[in-house]
Tab-separated table of C-alpha atoms in Angstrom:
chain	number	residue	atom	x	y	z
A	1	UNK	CA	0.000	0.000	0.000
A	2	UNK	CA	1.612	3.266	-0.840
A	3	UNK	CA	1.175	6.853	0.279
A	4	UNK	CA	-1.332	8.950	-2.373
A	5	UNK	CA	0.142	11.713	-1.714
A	6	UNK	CA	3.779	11.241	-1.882
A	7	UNK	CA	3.673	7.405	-3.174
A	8	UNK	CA	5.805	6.034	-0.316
A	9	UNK	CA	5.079	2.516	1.640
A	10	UNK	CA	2.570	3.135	4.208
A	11	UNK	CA	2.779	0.814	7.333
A	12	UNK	CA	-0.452	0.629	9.308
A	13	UNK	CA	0.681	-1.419	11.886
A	14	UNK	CA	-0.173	-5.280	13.246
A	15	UNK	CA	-3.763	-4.298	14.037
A	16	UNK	CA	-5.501	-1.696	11.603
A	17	UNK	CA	-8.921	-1.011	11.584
A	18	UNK	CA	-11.091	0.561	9.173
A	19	UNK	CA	-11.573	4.615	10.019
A	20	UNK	CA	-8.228	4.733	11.496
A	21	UNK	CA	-6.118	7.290	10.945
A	22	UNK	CA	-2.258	6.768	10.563
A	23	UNK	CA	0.513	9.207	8.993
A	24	UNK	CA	2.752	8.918	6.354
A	25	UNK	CA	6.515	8.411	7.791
A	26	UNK	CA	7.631	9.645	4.795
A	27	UNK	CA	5.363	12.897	4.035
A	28	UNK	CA	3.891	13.391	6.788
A	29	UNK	CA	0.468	13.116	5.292
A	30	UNK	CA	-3.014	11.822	7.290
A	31	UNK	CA	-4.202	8.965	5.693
A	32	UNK	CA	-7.736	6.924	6.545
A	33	UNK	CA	-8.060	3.184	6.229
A	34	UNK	CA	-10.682	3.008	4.060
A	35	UNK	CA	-10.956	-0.915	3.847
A	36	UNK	CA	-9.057	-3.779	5.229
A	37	UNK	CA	-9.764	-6.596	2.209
A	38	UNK	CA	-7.957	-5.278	0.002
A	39	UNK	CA	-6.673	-3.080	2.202
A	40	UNK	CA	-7.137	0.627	0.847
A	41	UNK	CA	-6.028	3.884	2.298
A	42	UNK	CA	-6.598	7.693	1.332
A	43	UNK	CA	-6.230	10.871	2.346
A	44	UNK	CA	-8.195	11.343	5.585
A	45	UNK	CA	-10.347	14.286	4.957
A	46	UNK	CA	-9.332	18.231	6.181
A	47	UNK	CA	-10.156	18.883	9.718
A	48	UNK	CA	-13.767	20.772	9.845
A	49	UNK	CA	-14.389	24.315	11.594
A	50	UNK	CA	-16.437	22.116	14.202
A	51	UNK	CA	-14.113	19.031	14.921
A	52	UNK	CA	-12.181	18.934	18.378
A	53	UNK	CA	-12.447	18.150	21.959
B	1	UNK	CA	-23.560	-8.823	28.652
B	2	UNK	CA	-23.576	-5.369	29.032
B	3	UNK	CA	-24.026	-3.278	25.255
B	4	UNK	CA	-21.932	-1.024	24.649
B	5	UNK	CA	-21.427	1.097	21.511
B	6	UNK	CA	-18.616	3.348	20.834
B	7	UNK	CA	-19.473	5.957	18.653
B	8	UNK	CA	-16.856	7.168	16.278
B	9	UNK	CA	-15.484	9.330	13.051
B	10	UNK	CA	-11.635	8.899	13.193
B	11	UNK	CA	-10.277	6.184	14.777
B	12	UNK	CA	-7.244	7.907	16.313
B	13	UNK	CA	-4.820	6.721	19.083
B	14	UNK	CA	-7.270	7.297	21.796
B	15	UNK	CA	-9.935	5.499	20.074
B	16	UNK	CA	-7.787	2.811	19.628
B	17	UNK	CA	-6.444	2.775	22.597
B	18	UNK	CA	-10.482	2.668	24.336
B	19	UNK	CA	-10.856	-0.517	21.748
B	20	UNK	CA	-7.987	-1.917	23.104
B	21	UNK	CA	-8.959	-1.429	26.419
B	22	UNK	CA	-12.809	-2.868	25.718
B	23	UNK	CA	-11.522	-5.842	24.182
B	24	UNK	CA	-10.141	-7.030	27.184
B	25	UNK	CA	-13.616	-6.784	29.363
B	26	UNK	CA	-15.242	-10.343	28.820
B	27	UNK	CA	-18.158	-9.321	29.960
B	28	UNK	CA	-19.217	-6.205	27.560
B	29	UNK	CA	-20.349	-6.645	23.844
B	30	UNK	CA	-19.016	-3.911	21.974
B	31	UNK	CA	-19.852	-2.663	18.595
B	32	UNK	CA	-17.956	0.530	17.234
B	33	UNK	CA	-19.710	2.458	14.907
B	34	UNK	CA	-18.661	4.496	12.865
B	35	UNK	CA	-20.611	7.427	12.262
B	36	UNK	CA	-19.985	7.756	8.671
B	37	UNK	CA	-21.302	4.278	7.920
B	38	UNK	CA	-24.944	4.723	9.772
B	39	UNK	CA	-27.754	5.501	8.305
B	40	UNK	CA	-31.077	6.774	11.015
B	41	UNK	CA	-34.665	6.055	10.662
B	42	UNK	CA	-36.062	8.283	14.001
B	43	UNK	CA	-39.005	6.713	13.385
B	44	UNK	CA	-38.214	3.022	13.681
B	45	UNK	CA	-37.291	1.344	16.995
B	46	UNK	CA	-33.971	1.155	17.902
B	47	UNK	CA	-31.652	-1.993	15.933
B	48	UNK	CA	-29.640	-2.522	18.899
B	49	UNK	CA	-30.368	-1.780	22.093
B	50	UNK	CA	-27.300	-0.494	23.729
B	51	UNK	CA	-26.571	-0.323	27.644
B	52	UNK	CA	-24.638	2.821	26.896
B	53	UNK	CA	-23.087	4.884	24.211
B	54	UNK	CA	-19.726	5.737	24.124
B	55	UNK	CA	-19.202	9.079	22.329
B	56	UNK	CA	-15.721	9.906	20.777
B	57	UNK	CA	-16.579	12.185	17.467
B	58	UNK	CA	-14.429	15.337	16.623
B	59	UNK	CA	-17.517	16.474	14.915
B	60	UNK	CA	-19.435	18.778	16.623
B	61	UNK	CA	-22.805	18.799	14.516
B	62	UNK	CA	-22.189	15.182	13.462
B	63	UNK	CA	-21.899	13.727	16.679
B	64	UNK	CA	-25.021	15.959	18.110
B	65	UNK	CA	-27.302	14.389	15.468
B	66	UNK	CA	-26.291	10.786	16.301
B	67	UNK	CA	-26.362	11.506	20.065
B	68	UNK	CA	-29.782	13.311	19.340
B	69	UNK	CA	-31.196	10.491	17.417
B	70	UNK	CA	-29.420	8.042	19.827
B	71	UNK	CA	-31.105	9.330	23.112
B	72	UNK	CA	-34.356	9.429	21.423
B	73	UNK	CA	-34.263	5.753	20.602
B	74	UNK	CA	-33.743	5.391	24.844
B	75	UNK	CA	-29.894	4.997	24.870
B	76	UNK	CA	-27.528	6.505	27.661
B	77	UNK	CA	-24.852	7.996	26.329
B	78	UNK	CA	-22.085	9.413	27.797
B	79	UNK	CA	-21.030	12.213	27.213
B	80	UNK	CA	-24.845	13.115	26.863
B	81	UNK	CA	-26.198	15.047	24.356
B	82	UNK	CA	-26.934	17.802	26.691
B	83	UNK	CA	-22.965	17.905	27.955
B	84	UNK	CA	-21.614	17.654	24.114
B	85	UNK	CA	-23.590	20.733	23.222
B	86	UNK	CA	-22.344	22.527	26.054
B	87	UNK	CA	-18.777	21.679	26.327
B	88	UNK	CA	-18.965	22.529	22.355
B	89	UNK	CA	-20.220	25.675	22.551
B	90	UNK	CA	-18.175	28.178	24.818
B	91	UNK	CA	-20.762	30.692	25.288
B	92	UNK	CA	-22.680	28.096	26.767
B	93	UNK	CA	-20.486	26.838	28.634
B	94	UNK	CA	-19.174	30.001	30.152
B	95	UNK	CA	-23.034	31.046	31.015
B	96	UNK	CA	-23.017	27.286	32.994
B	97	UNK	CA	-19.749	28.151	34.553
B	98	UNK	CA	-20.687	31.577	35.336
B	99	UNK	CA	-24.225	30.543	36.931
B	100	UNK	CA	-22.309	28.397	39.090
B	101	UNK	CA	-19.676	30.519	40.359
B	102	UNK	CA	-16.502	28.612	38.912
B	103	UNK	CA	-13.824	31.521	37.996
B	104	UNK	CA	-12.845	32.027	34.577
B	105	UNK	CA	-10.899	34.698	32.716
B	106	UNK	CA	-12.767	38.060	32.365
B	107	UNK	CA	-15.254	37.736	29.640
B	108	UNK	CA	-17.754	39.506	26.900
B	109	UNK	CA	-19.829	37.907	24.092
B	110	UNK	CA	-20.969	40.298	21.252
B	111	UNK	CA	-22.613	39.259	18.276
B	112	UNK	CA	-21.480	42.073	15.820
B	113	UNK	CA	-18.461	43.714	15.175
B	114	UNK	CA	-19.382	47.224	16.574
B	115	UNK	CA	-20.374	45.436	19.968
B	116	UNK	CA	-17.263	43.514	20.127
B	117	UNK	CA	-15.124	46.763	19.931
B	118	UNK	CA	-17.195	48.215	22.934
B	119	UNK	CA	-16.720	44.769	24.701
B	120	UNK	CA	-12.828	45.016	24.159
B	121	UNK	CA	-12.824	48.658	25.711
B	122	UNK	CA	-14.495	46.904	28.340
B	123	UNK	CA	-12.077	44.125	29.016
B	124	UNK	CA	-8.823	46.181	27.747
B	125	UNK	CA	-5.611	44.916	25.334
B	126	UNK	CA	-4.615	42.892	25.073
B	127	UNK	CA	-7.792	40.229	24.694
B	128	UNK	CA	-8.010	36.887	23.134
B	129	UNK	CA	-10.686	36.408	20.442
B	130	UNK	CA	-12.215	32.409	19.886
B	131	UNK	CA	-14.096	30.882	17.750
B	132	UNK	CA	-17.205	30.190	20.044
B	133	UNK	CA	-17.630	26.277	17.962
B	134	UNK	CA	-14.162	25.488	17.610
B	135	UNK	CA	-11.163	23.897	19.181
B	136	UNK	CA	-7.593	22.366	18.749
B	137	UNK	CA	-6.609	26.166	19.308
B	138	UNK	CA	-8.043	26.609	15.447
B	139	UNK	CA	-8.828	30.912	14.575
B	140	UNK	CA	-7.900	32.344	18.595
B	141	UNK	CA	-6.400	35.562	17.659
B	142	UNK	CA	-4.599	37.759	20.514
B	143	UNK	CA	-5.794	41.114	19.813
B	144	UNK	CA	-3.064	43.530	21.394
B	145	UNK	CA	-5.066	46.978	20.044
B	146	UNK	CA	-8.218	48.400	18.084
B	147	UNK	CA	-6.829	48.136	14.983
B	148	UNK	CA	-5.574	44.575	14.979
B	149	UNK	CA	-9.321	44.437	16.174
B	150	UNK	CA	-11.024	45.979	13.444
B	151	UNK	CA	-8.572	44.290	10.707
B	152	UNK	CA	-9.829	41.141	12.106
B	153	UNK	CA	-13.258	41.845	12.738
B	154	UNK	CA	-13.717	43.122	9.155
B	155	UNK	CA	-11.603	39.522	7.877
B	156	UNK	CA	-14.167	37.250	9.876
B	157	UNK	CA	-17.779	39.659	8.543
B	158	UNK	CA	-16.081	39.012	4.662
B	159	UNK	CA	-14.924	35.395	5.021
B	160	UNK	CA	-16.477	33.891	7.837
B	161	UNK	CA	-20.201	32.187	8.013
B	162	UNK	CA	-22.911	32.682	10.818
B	163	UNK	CA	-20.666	31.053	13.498
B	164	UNK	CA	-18.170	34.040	13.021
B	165	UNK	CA	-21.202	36.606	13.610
B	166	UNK	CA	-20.471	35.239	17.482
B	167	UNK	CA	-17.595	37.179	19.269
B	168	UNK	CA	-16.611	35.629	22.423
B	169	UNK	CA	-13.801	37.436	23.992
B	170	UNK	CA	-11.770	36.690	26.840
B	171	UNK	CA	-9.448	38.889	28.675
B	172	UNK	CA	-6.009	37.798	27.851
B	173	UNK	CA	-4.226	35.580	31.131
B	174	UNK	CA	-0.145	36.316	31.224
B	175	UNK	CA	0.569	32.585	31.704
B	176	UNK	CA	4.015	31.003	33.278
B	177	UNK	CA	4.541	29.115	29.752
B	178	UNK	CA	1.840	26.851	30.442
B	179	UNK	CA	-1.711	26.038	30.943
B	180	UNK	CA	-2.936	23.292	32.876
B	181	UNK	CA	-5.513	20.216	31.996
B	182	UNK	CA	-7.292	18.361	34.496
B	183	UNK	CA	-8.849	14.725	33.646
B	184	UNK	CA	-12.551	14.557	35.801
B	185	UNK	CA	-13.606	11.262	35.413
B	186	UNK	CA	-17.501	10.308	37.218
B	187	UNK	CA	-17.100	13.652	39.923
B	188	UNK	CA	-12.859	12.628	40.802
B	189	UNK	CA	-10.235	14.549	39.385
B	190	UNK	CA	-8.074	11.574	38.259
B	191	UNK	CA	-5.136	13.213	37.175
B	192	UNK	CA	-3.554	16.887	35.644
B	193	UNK	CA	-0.989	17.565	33.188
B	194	UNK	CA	0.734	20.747	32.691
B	195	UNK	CA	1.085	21.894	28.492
B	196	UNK	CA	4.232	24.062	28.423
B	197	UNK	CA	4.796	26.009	25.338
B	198	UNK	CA	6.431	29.254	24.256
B	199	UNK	CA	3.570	30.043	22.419
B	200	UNK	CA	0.586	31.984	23.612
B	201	UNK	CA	-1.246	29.282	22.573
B	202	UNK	CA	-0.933	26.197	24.722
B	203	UNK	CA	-2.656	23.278	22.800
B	204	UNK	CA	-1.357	20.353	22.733
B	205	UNK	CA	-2.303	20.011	19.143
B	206	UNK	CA	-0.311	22.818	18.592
B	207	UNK	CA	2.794	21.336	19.899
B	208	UNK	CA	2.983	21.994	23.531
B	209	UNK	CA	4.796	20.038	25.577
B	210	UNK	CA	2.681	17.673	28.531
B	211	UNK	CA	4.195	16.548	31.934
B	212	UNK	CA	2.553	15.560	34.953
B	213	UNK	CA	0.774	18.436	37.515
B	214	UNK	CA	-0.331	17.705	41.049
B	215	UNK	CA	-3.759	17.798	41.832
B	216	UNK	CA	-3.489	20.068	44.562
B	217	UNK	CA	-7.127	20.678	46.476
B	218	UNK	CA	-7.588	24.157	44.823
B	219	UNK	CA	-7.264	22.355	41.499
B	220	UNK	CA	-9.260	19.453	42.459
B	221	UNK	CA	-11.868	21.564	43.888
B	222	UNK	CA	-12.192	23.923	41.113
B	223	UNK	CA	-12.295	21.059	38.358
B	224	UNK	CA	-14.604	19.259	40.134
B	225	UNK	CA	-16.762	22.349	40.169
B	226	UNK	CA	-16.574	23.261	36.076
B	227	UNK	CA	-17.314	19.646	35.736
B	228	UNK	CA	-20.264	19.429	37.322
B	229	UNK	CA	-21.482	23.183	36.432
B	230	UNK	CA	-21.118	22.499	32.721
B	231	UNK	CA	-21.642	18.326	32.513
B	232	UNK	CA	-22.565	16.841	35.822
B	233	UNK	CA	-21.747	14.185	37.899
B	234	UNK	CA	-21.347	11.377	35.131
B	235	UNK	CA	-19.369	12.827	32.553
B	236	UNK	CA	-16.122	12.430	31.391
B	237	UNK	CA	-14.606	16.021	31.456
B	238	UNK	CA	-10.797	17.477	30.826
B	239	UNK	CA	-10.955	20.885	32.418
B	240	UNK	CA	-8.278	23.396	30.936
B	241	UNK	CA	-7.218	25.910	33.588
B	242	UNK	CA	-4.758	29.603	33.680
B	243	UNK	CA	-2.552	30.260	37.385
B	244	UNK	CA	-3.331	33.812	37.673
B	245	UNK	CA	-2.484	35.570	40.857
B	246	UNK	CA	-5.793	35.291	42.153
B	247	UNK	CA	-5.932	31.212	41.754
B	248	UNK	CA	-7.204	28.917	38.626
B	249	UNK	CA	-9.311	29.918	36.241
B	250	UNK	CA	-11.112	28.019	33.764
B	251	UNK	CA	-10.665	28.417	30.907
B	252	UNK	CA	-13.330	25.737	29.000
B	253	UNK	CA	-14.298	22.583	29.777
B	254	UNK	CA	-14.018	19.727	26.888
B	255	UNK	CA	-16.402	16.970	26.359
B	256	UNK	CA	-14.040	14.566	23.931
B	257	UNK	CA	-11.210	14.097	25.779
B	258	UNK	CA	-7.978	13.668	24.251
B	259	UNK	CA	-5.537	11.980	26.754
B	260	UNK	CA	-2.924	9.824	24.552
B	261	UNK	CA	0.187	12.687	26.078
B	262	UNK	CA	-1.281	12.371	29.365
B	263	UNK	CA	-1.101	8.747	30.241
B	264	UNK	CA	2.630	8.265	30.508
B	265	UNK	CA	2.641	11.492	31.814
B	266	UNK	CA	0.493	11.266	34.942
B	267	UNK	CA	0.635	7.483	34.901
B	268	UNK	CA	-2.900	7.040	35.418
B	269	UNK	CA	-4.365	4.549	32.811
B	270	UNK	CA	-7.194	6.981	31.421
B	271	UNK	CA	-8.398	4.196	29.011
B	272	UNK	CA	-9.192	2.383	31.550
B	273	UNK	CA	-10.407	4.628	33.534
B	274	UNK	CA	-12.833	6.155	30.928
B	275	UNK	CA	-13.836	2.371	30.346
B	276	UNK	CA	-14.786	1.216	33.805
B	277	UNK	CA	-16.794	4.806	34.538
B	278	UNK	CA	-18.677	3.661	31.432
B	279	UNK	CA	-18.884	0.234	32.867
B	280	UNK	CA	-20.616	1.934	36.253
B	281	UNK	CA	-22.895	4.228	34.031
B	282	UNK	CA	-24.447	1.223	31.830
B	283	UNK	CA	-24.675	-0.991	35.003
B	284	UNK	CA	-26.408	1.826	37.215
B	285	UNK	CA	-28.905	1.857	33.936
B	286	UNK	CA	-29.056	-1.916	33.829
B	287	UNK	CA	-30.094	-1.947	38.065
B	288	UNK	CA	-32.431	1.122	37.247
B	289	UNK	CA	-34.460	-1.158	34.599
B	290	UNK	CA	-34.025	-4.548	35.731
B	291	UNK	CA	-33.270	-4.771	39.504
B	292	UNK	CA	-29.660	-4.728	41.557
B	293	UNK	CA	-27.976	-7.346	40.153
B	294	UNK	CA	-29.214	-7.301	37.317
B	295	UNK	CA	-25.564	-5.967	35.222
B	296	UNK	CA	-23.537	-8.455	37.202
């Protein structure tokens, strides 16, 4: 699975789920987990005027 | 078998880190959903009935209209509705804090630009302008005279939408370099962190730097206090709080706590502790319907 943005080998770790967010070592860039068979990945969308705590 | 649903956008480290954390109680059925994936007929019983409902969105309105549409179905969920919409909204939450006597920075709302100007005469330069939906330390501007004020007050009536027509001003609070966040889990301050940054801003998100704080009694007091003027005695609350010379102030109260730089930090296993206050909550509902007993 590589990076959309910058193409590079994403790792998602031993246990991923789908909705999980994980960054790109290489740019930096938030990606979601769209789907886990096949497993698919995307750039996670812009953080919203209303998201946070 | 208690039900429990946790309700989710982004699965981020704390989410995972609650999953984690629920996977290892034998004796809970848990179903994440994720908030994106549901679709809601209000008019159709519930498809699941859950004990409790585990709220972790970073969306504001999203996670009000599943909470909404939850509670009307007859779940519990935690944080409520009620506490989501206040912690989310600083105005209201200042009015709660304010009818309750908990301290917090000197304060004006205004809801156009002329009345903002008079507010900032009011509370003097420099002030500290926020978003009143809004967090992460996203749009606070430190306004240091009237013309940085007007410059920005003309920016937000051009670009910004009706949430912008909201000014909620605080008088600005000379910190030491940091700010200070306080965990209230079910009415107990569990732990407190310090955020040390050399900017203004103090957000963790925007790269300050957590270590432990003692919960001294002024600081358990106080957070106690905000939590249960703004949420109650259930909720699940991180308090942020300025040291000024006259003692804390709070500064707001947030309803989707983010804890994964405060659990080394404090060494107090918030997972866990978030997951066995939800525990109590479903099991007090369980007793409430069915008998004691009756969530064993």
């Amino acid at each position: 699975m590589n990076c959309p943005e910058c193409g590079a080998a994403v790792d998602v770790g031993d246990s991923p789920m789908v909705h999980e967010i994980v960054p790109c070592a290489e740019c930096g860039a938030e990606l979601e987990i769209l789907s886990l068979d096949p497993l698919t990945v995307d750039l996670a969308p812009e953080v919203e005027e209303d998201w946070g705590e | 078998m208690t039900r429990l649903a946790l309700l989710v956008d982004r699965v981020r480290v704390e989410e995972k880190l609650l999953i984690q954390e629920l996977g290892r109680r034998p004796d809970l059925d848990v179903d994440v959903l994720a908030i994106s994936d549901l679709v809601f007929d209000p008019l159709a019983p519930p498809v699941r009935n859950y004990d409790l409902v585990l709220n972790r969105t970073v969306s504001l309105s999203r996670g009000l209209a599943a909470l909404d549409l939850f509670e009307a179905g007859g779940a519990v969920a935690l944080n409520s509705r009620r506490v989501v919409a206040r912690c989310g909204d600083k105005v209201r939450m200042s009015a709660a804090l304010a009818r309750a006597g908990v301290p917090q920075p000197e304060l004006r709302v205004a809801t156009s630009p002329a009345a903002a100007l008079r507010a900032l005469e009011e509370l003097g330069y420099p002030a500290v302008l926020k978003p009143a939906v809004g967090s992460w330390g996203r749009l606070m501007a430190r306004l240091r005279d009237r013309d940085a004020a007007e410059a920005l007050f003309e920016h937000k009536a051009t670009l910004g939408g009706p949430q912008h027509g909201v000014f909620y001003l605080q008088a600005y609070v000379d910190k030491p370099g940091r700010d200070l966040r306080a965990f209230v889990i079910g009415g107990e301050t569990v732990c407190a962190i310090e955020r040390r940054s050399e900017h203004w801003i103090t957000n963790t998100a925007r790269g300050a730097v957590t270590a432990g704080f003692p919960v001294d009694p002024d600081l358990d007091r106080i957070s106690r206090a905000a939590a249960r003027a703004v949420a109650g005695p259930d909720a699940l609350i991180a308090v942020d709080l300025f040291e000024s010379p006259d003692g804390y102030l709070v500064g707001e109260v947030n309803a989707t706590m983010e804890f994964r730089n405060s659990i080394e930090t404090t060494g107090v296993d918030l997972p866990a502790r978030v997951v066995d206050h939800a525990v109590a909550v479903a099991s007090r509902g369980i007793e409430a319907r069915f008998g004691a007993g009756a969530a064993a």
